Amino acid sequence: QVQLVESGGGLVQPGGSLTLSCAASKTGFRIIAMGWYRQAPGKQRELVASITSAGSTTYSDSVKGRFTISRDNAKNTVNLQMNSLKPEDTAVYYCNAKVQLSLSIIQDYWGQGTQVTVSS
């Protein structure tokens, strides 16, 4: 079992910045990737950004150039630096960890979610 604890959400004006942080509990299993998803009211949860243990990153087109994901493998933490925020970035943001339980089993773990609201 892996627990994810998120922090850093809040209210920010358009054009502002926020940093989200997520810490995973200690585990004997390998965390192969960590990332952030978001879900706005009435919409499906979508990938925002992810990073593998090797440092390979993926971003959704809507946040490329504005958001930066980073990871500390030793501490099992992942951060999401969000710049130039727009009202359409408003959503609940969820931390995700993909944990390799065996050669053939990869389990998704989720944080409780943190609200990000971009509004003037």
CSV table of C-alpha atoms in Angstrom, one decimal:
chain,number,residue,atom,x,y,z
A,1,GLN,CA,0.0,0.0,0.0
A,2,VAL,CA,1.2,3.5,-0.9
A,3,GLN,CA,-0.2,6.6,0.5
A,4,LEU,CA,0.1,9.9,-1.3
A,5,VAL,CA,-0.2,13.3,0.5
A,6,GLU,CA,-0.7,16.4,-1.6
A,7,SER,CA,-0.3,20.1,-0.7
A,8,GLY,CA,-0.1,23.4,-2.4
A,9,GLY,CA,-3.5,24.1,-3.9
A,10,GLY,CA,-5.5,27.3,-3.5
A,11,LEU,CA,-6.9,30.4,-5.1
A,12,VAL,CA,-4.8,32.4,-7.5
A,13,GLN,CA,-5.5,35.1,-10.0
A,14,PRO,CA,-5.1,34.5,-13.8
A,15,GLY,CA,-1.5,34.8,-14.8
A,16,GLY,CA,-0.3,33.7,-11.3
A,17,SER,CA,1.6,30.7,-10.2
A,18,LEU,CA,1.2,27.8,-7.8
A,19,THR,CA,3.3,24.8,-6.9
A,20,LEU,CA,1.7,21.5,-6.0
A,21,SER,CA,3.7,18.9,-4.0
A,22,CYS,CA,3.0,15.2,-3.4
A,23,ALA,CA,4.9,12.8,-1.1
A,24,ALA,CA,4.6,9.1,-1.3
A,25,SER,CA,4.9,6.9,1.7
A,26,LYS,CA,7.8,4.5,2.0
A,27,THR,CA,7.4,1.3,0.1
A,28,GLY,CA,9.4,-1.7,-0.8
A,29,PHE,CA,8.0,-1.6,-4.3
A,30,ARG,CA,9.3,0.4,-7.2
A,31,ILE,CA,7.4,3.6,-8.1
A,32,ILE,CA,7.9,3.6,-11.9
A,33,ALA,CA,6.1,6.9,-12.5
A,34,MET,CA,4.4,9.8,-10.6
A,35,GLY,CA,2.2,12.4,-12.0
A,36,TRP,CA,-0.7,14.8,-11.7
A,37,TYR,CA,-4.2,14.5,-13.1
A,38,ARG,CA,-7.1,17.0,-12.8
A,39,GLN,CA,-10.8,16.9,-12.9
A,40,ALA,CA,-13.0,19.9,-13.5
A,41,PRO,CA,-16.7,19.8,-12.7
A,42,GLY,CA,-18.7,17.8,-15.2
A,43,LYS,CA,-15.5,16.6,-17.0
A,44,GLN,CA,-13.5,13.4,-16.9
A,45,ARG,CA,-10.2,13.2,-15.1
A,46,GLU,CA,-7.3,14.0,-17.4
A,47,LEU,CA,-3.6,13.7,-17.3
A,48,VAL,CA,-1.8,17.0,-16.7
A,49,ALA,CA,1.9,15.8,-16.4
A,50,SER,CA,3.8,12.7,-15.5
A,51,ILE,CA,7.5,11.8,-14.9
A,52,THR,CA,9.1,8.4,-14.8
A,53,SER,CA,11.8,7.3,-12.4
A,54,ALA,CA,14.3,7.9,-15.3
A,55,GLY,CA,13.1,11.5,-15.6
A,56,SER,CA,11.1,11.2,-18.8
A,57,THR,CA,8.2,13.6,-18.8
A,58,THR,CA,4.8,13.9,-20.5
A,59,TYR,CA,2.6,16.9,-20.6
A,60,SER,CA,-0.9,17.5,-21.9
A,61,ASP,CA,-1.0,20.0,-24.7
A,62,SER,CA,-3.0,22.4,-22.7
A,63,VAL,CA,-0.2,22.9,-20.1
A,64,LYS,CA,3.0,22.6,-22.2
A,65,GLY,CA,5.2,25.6,-21.7
A,66,ARG,CA,3.4,26.7,-18.6
A,67,PHE,CA,3.7,23.7,-16.2
A,68,THR,CA,6.8,21.9,-15.1
A,69,ILE,CA,6.9,18.5,-13.3
A,70,SER,CA,9.9,17.4,-11.2
A,71,ARG,CA,10.6,14.4,-9.0
A,72,ASP,CA,13.0,13.5,-6.2
A,73,ASN,CA,13.4,9.7,-6.5
A,74,ALA,CA,15.2,9.4,-3.2
A,75,LYS,CA,12.3,11.1,-1.3
A,76,ASN,CA,9.5,9.8,-3.5
A,77,THR,CA,8.2,13.3,-4.0
A,78,VAL,CA,6.8,15.0,-7.1
A,79,ASN,CA,6.2,18.7,-7.7
A,80,LEU,CA,4.2,20.5,-10.3
A,81,GLN,CA,5.2,24.1,-10.9
A,82,MET,CA,2.2,25.9,-12.5
A,83,ASN,CA,2.8,29.3,-14.2
A,84,SER,CA,0.7,31.6,-16.3
A,85,LEU,CA,-2.4,30.0,-14.8
A,86,LYS,CA,-5.7,30.3,-16.6
A,87,PRO,CA,-9.3,30.1,-15.4
A,88,GLU,CA,-9.6,26.8,-17.4
A,89,ASP,CA,-6.9,25.3,-15.2
A,90,THR,CA,-9.4,25.4,-12.3
A,91,ALA,CA,-10.0,21.8,-11.1
A,92,VAL,CA,-9.2,19.3,-8.4
A,93,TYR,CA,-5.7,18.1,-8.9
A,94,TYR,CA,-4.8,14.5,-8.0
A,95,CYS,CA,-1.4,13.0,-7.4
A,96,ASN,CA,-0.8,9.6,-9.0
A,97,ALA,CA,1.8,7.0,-8.5
A,98,LYS,CA,2.2,3.9,-10.7
A,99,VAL,CA,3.7,1.2,-8.5
A,100,GLN,CA,5.2,-2.1,-9.8
A,101,LEU,CA,3.9,-4.8,-7.5
A,102,SER,CA,5.3,-7.6,-9.6
A,103,LEU,CA,6.7,-8.2,-13.1
A,104,SER,CA,3.1,-8.1,-14.5
A,105,ILE,CA,1.2,-6.0,-12.1
A,106,ILE,CA,1.3,-2.2,-12.0
A,107,GLN,CA,-1.0,-0.6,-9.5
A,108,ASP,CA,-2.3,3.0,-9.6
A,109,TYR,CA,-2.4,4.9,-6.3
A,110,TRP,CA,-4.2,8.3,-5.8
A,111,GLY,CA,-4.0,11.2,-3.5
A,112,GLN,CA,-7.0,12.8,-1.9
A,113,GLY,CA,-7.0,15.7,-4.4
A,114,THR,CA,-6.3,19.4,-3.9
A,115,GLN,CA,-8.4,22.2,-5.3
A,116,VAL,CA,-6.9,24.8,-7.6
A,117,THR,CA,-9.0,27.8,-8.5
A,118,VAL,CA,-7.9,30.4,-10.9
A,119,SER,CA,-10.1,33.4,-10.7
A,120,SER,CA,-10.0,37.2,-10.4
